[in-house]
Coordinates of C-alpha atoms (C1' of nucleotides) and ligand atoms in Angstrom, one line a residue:
Chain A
M1 CA -13.2 12.8 -32.3
T2 CA -14.3 10.6 -29.3
V3 CA -13.8 11.7 -25.8
P4 CA -10.9 9.6 -24.9
E5 CA -9.1 10.6 -28.1
Q6 CA -9.8 14.2 -27.2
R7 CA -8.5 13.9 -23.7
L8 CA -5.4 12.3 -25.1
Q9 CA -4.8 15.2 -27.5
E10 CA -5.2 17.8 -24.5
A11 CA -2.9 15.5 -22.4
L12 CA -0.2 15.5 -25.1
T13 CA -0.4 19.5 -25.4
T14 CA 0.0 19.7 -21.5
L15 CA 2.9 17.4 -21.6
K16 CA 4.8 19.5 -24.5
E17 CA 3.9 22.7 -22.6
S18 CA 5.6 21.2 -19.6
G19 CA 8.8 20.3 -21.6
V20 CA 8.2 16.6 -21.3
R21 CA 9.3 14.6 -24.6
I22 CA 6.7 12.4 -26.3
T23 CA 8.1 8.9 -26.7
P24 CA 6.4 6.0 -28.3
Q25 CA 6.3 4.2 -24.9
R26 CA 5.0 7.3 -23.1
H27 CA 2.4 7.9 -25.7
A28 CA 1.2 4.4 -25.4
V29 CA 0.9 4.4 -21.6
L30 CA -1.0 7.6 -21.9
E31 CA -3.2 6.3 -24.6
Y32 CA -4.0 3.2 -22.6
L33 CA -4.9 5.2 -19.5
M34 CA -7.1 7.5 -21.4
Q35 CA -9.0 4.8 -23.1
S36 CA -9.3 2.6 -20.0
M37 CA -12.4 2.8 -17.9
K38 CA -11.1 0.2 -15.3
H39 CA -8.5 2.1 -13.1
P40 CA -5.6 -0.1 -14.1
T41 CA -2.5 -1.0 -12.0
A42 CA 0.9 -0.4 -13.3
D43 CA 1.3 -4.2 -14.2
E44 CA -1.9 -4.2 -16.1
I45 CA -0.7 -1.4 -18.2
Y46 CA 2.7 -3.2 -18.6
K47 CA 0.9 -6.4 -19.8
A48 CA -1.5 -4.7 -22.0
L49 CA 1.4 -3.0 -23.9
E50 CA 3.8 -5.9 -24.1
D51 CA 2.8 -7.1 -27.7
K52 CA 3.3 -3.5 -28.9
F53 CA 6.5 -3.0 -26.9
P54 CA 8.0 -6.4 -26.1
N55 CA 11.3 -4.8 -24.7
M56 CA 9.4 -2.1 -22.5
S57 CA 10.6 -2.1 -18.8
V58 CA 8.1 -2.2 -16.0
A59 CA 10.3 0.9 -14.9
T60 CA 9.2 2.9 -17.9
V61 CA 5.6 2.5 -16.8
Y62 CA 6.2 3.6 -13.3
N63 CA 8.4 6.5 -14.5
N64 CA 5.7 7.6 -16.8
L65 CA 2.9 7.3 -14.3
R66 CA 5.0 9.6 -11.9
V67 CA 5.4 12.1 -14.7
F68 CA 1.6 12.0 -15.3
L69 CA 0.9 12.3 -11.5
D70 CA 3.3 15.4 -11.2
I71 CA 1.6 17.2 -13.9
G72 CA -1.8 16.2 -12.7
L73 CA -3.0 14.2 -15.6
V74 CA -3.9 11.1 -13.5
R75 CA -4.8 10.3 -9.9
E76 CA -3.4 7.5 -7.9
L77 CA -5.7 5.3 -6.0
T78 CA -4.1 3.4 -3.1
Y79 CA -5.6 0.6 -1.1
G80 CA -4.1 -1.4 1.6
D81 CA -3.3 -4.9 0.4
S82 CA -2.2 -4.6 -3.1
S83 CA -0.8 -2.3 -5.8
S84 CA -1.8 1.3 -6.8
R85 CA -4.4 2.0 -9.4
F86 CA -4.4 5.1 -11.6
D87 CA -7.4 7.1 -12.7
C88 CA -7.1 9.4 -15.8
N89 CA -10.6 11.1 -14.6
T90 CA -9.1 13.9 -12.6
S91 CA -12.5 15.5 -12.0
D92 CA -14.0 15.4 -8.5
H93 CA -15.6 11.9 -7.9
Y94 CA -15.8 9.3 -5.5
H95 CA -15.4 5.3 -5.9
I96 CA -17.4 2.4 -4.9
I97 CA -15.5 -1.0 -4.8
C98 CA -16.8 -4.4 -4.9
D99 CA -15.7 -6.7 -2.1
E100 CA -15.9 -9.9 -4.2
C101 CA -14.3 -9.1 -7.6
G102 CA -12.6 -5.7 -6.7
K103 CA -14.2 -3.7 -9.6
I104 CA -14.1 0.0 -9.0
V105 CA -16.9 2.3 -10.3
D106 CA -17.1 6.0 -10.3
F107 CA -20.0 7.7 -8.6
H108 CA -20.7 11.5 -7.9
Y109 CA -21.9 13.1 -4.7
P110 CA -21.8 16.7 -3.6
S111 CA -18.4 17.2 -1.8
L112 CA -18.7 16.5 2.0
N113 CA -18.0 20.0 3.4
E114 CA -19.8 19.7 6.6
V115 CA -17.7 16.7 7.5
E116 CA -14.5 18.7 6.7
Q117 CA -15.8 21.7 8.7
L118 CA -16.7 19.6 11.8
A119 CA -13.3 17.8 11.6
E120 CA -11.7 21.1 11.6
Q121 CA -13.6 22.4 14.7
V122 CA -13.2 19.3 16.9
T123 CA -9.5 18.5 16.0
G124 CA -7.9 21.9 15.4
F125 CA -6.5 20.8 12.1
D126 CA -6.4 22.9 9.0
V127 CA -8.3 20.7 6.7
S128 CA -7.1 20.3 3.1
N129 CA -9.0 17.5 1.6
H130 CA -10.7 14.1 2.3
R131 CA -11.1 10.6 0.8
L132 CA -14.1 8.4 0.8
E133 CA -14.8 5.1 -0.7
V134 CA -17.9 3.1 -0.4
Y135 CA -17.7 -0.9 -0.5
G136 CA -20.2 -3.6 -1.4
T137 CA -21.3 -6.2 -3.9
C138 CA -21.5 -5.2 -7.4
E139 CA -24.6 -6.3 -9.5
N140 CA -22.6 -9.0 -11.3
C141 CA -21.3 -10.5 -8.0
Q142 CA -25.0 -10.4 -6.7
Q143 CA -26.2 -12.4 -9.7
M144 CA -23.5 -14.8 -9.3
A145 CA -24.3 -15.3 -5.6
K146 CA -27.9 -16.4 -6.5
H147 CA -26.8 -19.4 -8.5
Chain B
M1 CA -8.4 0.0 37.0
T2 CA -7.7 2.4 34.2
V3 CA -9.6 2.2 30.9
P4 CA -6.6 0.7 29.0
E5 CA -6.1 -1.9 31.7
Q6 CA -9.9 -2.8 31.6
R7 CA -9.8 -3.1 27.8
L8 CA -6.7 -5.5 28.2
Q9 CA -8.6 -7.7 30.6
E10 CA -11.6 -7.8 28.4
A11 CA -9.5 -8.7 25.4
L12 CA -7.7 -11.4 27.4
T13 CA -11.1 -12.8 28.3
T14 CA -12.1 -12.8 24.6
L15 CA -9.0 -14.5 23.5
K16 CA -9.4 -17.3 26.0
E17 CA -13.0 -17.8 25.0
S18 CA -11.7 -18.2 21.5
G19 CA -9.3 -20.7 22.3
V20 CA -6.2 -18.7 21.9
R21 CA -3.2 -19.1 24.2
I22 CA -1.9 -16.4 26.2
T23 CA 1.8 -16.2 25.6
P24 CA 4.3 -13.4 27.2
Q25 CA 4.8 -12.0 23.6
R26 CA 1.1 -12.1 22.7
H27 CA 0.3 -10.5 26.1
A28 CA 2.9 -7.7 25.5
V29 CA 1.6 -6.9 22.0
L30 CA -2.0 -6.7 23.1
E31 CA -0.8 -4.6 26.2
Y32 CA 1.0 -2.2 23.9
L33 CA -1.8 -1.9 21.5
M34 CA -4.4 -1.1 24.3
Q35 CA -2.3 1.6 26.0
S36 CA -1.2 3.2 22.8
M37 CA -3.2 6.2 21.5
K38 CA -0.9 6.6 18.4
H39 CA -2.3 3.9 16.0
P40 CA 1.1 2.2 15.7
T41 CA 2.7 0.0 12.8
A42 CA 3.8 -3.6 13.3
D43 CA 7.4 -2.3 13.3
E44 CA 6.8 0.4 15.8
I45 CA 5.3 -2.4 18.1
Y46 CA 8.2 -4.5 17.4
K47 CA 10.8 -1.9 18.3
A48 CA 8.8 -0.8 21.4
L49 CA 8.9 -4.4 22.8
E50 CA 12.5 -5.3 21.7
D51 CA 14.0 -4.3 25.3
K52 CA 11.5 -6.6 27.0
F53 CA 11.7 -9.3 24.2
P54 CA 15.1 -9.0 22.7
N55 CA 14.6 -12.3 20.8
M56 CA 11.1 -11.7 19.6
S57 CA 10.6 -12.1 15.9
V58 CA 8.9 -9.5 13.7
A59 CA 6.8 -12.4 12.3
T60 CA 5.4 -12.9 15.9
V61 CA 4.0 -9.3 15.9
Y62 CA 2.4 -9.9 12.5
N63 CA 1.0 -13.2 13.5
N64 CA -0.6 -11.8 16.6
L65 CA -1.9 -8.8 15.0
R66 CA -3.5 -11.2 12.4
V67 CA -5.0 -13.1 15.3
F68 CA -6.5 -9.9 17.0
L69 CA -7.8 -8.7 13.6
D70 CA -9.6 -12.1 13.1
I71 CA -11.2 -11.9 16.5
G72 CA -12.2 -8.2 16.1
L73 CA -10.0 -6.9 18.8
V74 CA -8.3 -4.3 16.5
R75 CA -8.9 -2.6 13.3
E76 CA -6.2 -2.2 10.4
L77 CA -5.8 1.2 8.8
T78 CA -4.2 1.0 5.5
Y79 CA -2.8 3.9 3.5
G80 CA -1.3 3.9 0.2
D81 CA 2.6 4.5 0.5
S82 CA 3.6 3.0 3.7
S83 CA 2.8 0.3 6.3
S84 CA -0.4 -0.7 7.9
R85 CA -1.4 0.9 11.2
F86 CA -3.4 -0.8 14.0
D87 CA -6.2 0.6 16.1
C88 CA -7.4 -1.0 19.3
N89 CA -10.4 1.4 19.3
T90 CA -13.0 -0.8 17.3
S91 CA -15.9 1.6 18.0
D92 CA -17.2 3.5 15.1
H93 CA -15.2 6.5 14.4
Y94 CA -13.2 8.3 11.6
H95 CA -9.6 9.6 11.4
I96 CA -8.0 12.9 10.6
I97 CA -4.4 12.7 9.4
C98 CA -1.7 15.4 9.2
D99 CA -0.2 15.9 5.9
E100 CA 3.1 17.2 7.5
C101 CA 3.8 14.7 10.3
G102 CA 1.6 11.8 9.7
K103 CA -0.3 12.0 13.1
I104 CA -3.6 10.3 13.2
V105 CA -6.4 11.6 15.5
D106 CA -9.9 10.1 16.1
F107 CA -12.9 12.1 15.4
H108 CA -16.8 11.3 15.6
Y109 CA -19.4 12.1 13.1
P110 CA -22.7 10.6 12.5
S111 CA -22.4 7.8 10.0
L112 CA -22.8 8.8 6.3
N113 CA -25.9 6.8 5.6
E114 CA -27.1 9.1 2.9
V115 CA -24.0 8.7 0.8
E116 CA -24.3 4.8 1.2
Q117 CA -27.9 5.0 -0.1
L118 CA -27.3 7.2 -3.0
A119 CA -24.2 5.2 -4.1
E120 CA -26.4 2.0 -3.8
Q121 CA -29.1 3.7 -6.2
V122 CA -26.7 5.0 -8.5
T123 CA -24.4 2.0 -9.0
G124 CA -26.7 -0.9 -8.2
F125 CA -24.1 -2.2 -5.6
D126 CA -25.4 -3.8 -2.4
V127 CA -23.4 -1.5 0.0
S128 CA -21.8 -3.0 3.2
N129 CA -19.8 -0.1 4.5
H130 CA -17.4 2.9 3.6
R131 CA -14.3 4.6 4.6
L132 CA -13.5 8.2 5.1
E133 CA -10.5 9.9 6.0
V134 CA -9.8 13.7 6.4
Y135 CA -6.5 15.4 5.8
G136 CA -5.0 18.5 6.8
T137 CA -2.2 20.1 9.1
C138 CA -2.3 19.5 12.8
E139 CA -2.1 22.2 15.4
N140 CA 1.6 21.5 16.1
C141 CA 2.6 21.6 12.4
Q142 CA 0.6 24.9 12.0
Q143 CA 2.6 26.4 14.9
M144 CA 5.9 25.2 13.3
A145 CA 5.0 26.7 10.0
K146 CA 4.6 30.2 11.7
H147 CA 8.3 30.1 12.7
Chain C
dT1 C1' 4.4 -34.5 35.2
dC2 C1' 3.4 -35.7 30.5
dT3 C1' 1.8 -34.6 26.3
dT4 C1' 0.7 -32.3 22.0
dA5 C1' -1.4 -28.8 19.4
dC6 C1' -0.3 -24.3 19.1
dA7 C1' 3.1 -20.5 19.2
dT8 C1' 7.7 -18.5 18.5
dT9 C1' 11.9 -18.1 16.0
dA10 C1' 15.5 -17.0 12.2
dG11 C1' 15.9 -16.6 7.7
dA12 C1' 14.2 -17.0 3.1
dA13 C1' 10.8 -15.6 -0.1
dT14 C1' 7.4 -12.7 -2.1
dG15 C1' 5.3 -8.7 -4.4
dC16 C1' 5.2 -3.8 -5.4
dT17 C1' 8.0 0.0 -6.2
dT18 C1' 12.3 2.7 -6.8
dA19 C1' 17.3 3.2 -7.7
dT20 C1' 21.5 2.6 -10.7
dA21 C1' 24.1 2.9 -14.5
dA22 C1' 24.7 1.9 -19.4
dT23 C1' 22.5 2.7 -23.7
dT24 C1' 19.4 5.1 -26.7
dT25 C1' 16.7 8.8 -28.5
dA26 C1' 13.5 13.2 -29.1
dG27 C1' 14.0 17.5 -30.2
dT28 C1' 16.8 21.4 -30.9
dT29 C1' 20.9 23.5 -32.9
dT30 C1' 24.3 23.8 -36.3
Chain D
dA1 C1' 20.8 16.6 -43.2
dA2 C1' 24.0 15.8 -39.5
dA3 C1' 25.5 16.6 -34.9
dC4 C1' 24.4 17.5 -30.2
dT5 C1' 22.8 16.8 -25.7
dA6 C1' 19.7 16.5 -21.9
dA7 C1' 16.1 13.2 -21.1
dA8 C1' 14.1 8.7 -21.4
dT9 C1' 14.4 3.8 -21.7
dT10 C1' 16.3 -0.4 -20.3
dA11 C1' 18.0 -4.5 -17.6
dT12 C1' 19.0 -5.4 -13.3
dA13 C1' 19.8 -4.8 -8.4
dA14 C1' 17.9 -3.0 -4.2
dG15 C1' 14.5 -1.7 -0.7
dC16 C1' 10.7 -2.4 2.2
dA17 C1' 6.7 -4.5 4.3
dT18 C1' 4.8 -8.6 4.7
dT19 C1' 4.2 -13.7 4.6
dC20 C1' 6.0 -18.4 4.3
dT21 C1' 8.9 -22.4 6.1
dA22 C1' 10.5 -25.6 9.0
dA23 C1' 12.8 -26.3 13.4
dT24 C1' 12.3 -25.3 18.2
dG25 C1' 9.8 -24.1 22.3
dT26 C1' 5.8 -23.8 25.5
dA27 C1' 0.8 -23.0 27.4
dA28 C1' -2.5 -25.4 29.1
dG29 C1' -5.1 -29.5 29.7
dA30 C1' -5.1 -34.6 31.1
Ligands
MN201 MN1 -12.5 7.0 -11.2
MN202 MN1 -8.7 5.5 15.8
ZN203 ZN1 -18.1 -7.8 -8.2
ZN204 ZN1 1.3 17.6 12.1

DNA sequence: TCTTACATTAGAATGCTTATAATTTAGTTT
DNA sequence: AAACTAAATTATAAGCATTCTAATGTAAGA
């Protein structure tokens, strides 16, 4: 069994344990998320499944994403100007985003505890977490720029 | 002359040098931004000025914020679920945000160059910048929680 | 004072997301 | 296997922040 398939099975088990029904649409959204490496938007998921489910409502995609978020199966990535993206990799990792094409790539870095501690001291906040994104130009877009 | 007044004068000079006309509405939006410490939204600016300018359009606020952004007089802060916030402090600094009340507070920390360098090595991106926000509970909301 | 390119205005339009209400169905109970 | 029912899906409307449009107004130079 491939890694995405295994993650899908685990996710289905988690859903059942939470008393959530497994519908064909829900299964398809989950399957697409698990197999996708590209942090898709709700609309990308909707469009990717419209051949298989021509009558599926976009609300169903949103409803299911909400269910998955609440159970902790996916993470929501929010940026300013456009729509949310969804990440089925819930392990601790950061993202680097291409300014040109919008591609989002995972990268790992030891968590920035010193920053959280300093922020706590300086501001008096009780710190819970942080977000960090790095921006730049991906290798593809660097190549494109050369020609 | 206070610091906000001085920043306002400098900003007006920058605008004039860029060939941008100084209208009463533009002046008021800029003045409000410079004197505000709270990273206001477009709507907050609009509402704060509606006594002085009862006929001002919300589009005027957005138009002017766009002009200020293009010239580099303000920074736009974007978060997932709600509207953009605007920061007239364009110097290098980070933000810490209260999960309870949404308050945004500045804090300074040496720029995270090692993170940018590692991301560059690992992903092959040509890195340009990064964003970092810390989240937690502000002192006020900590007090409230105790009672 | 005259002129005009730029700015403002009201309102319509857009794009993403959520709400509503009717219909269908997954999973349990008989 | 059939019936039941709470949950899920659907189509559509609504909400909200932001941008667009086209008519009107005005800042600043000539
Ligand atoms: Mn990821
Ligand atoms: Mn700030
Ligand atoms: Zn790229
Ligand atoms: Zn607070």
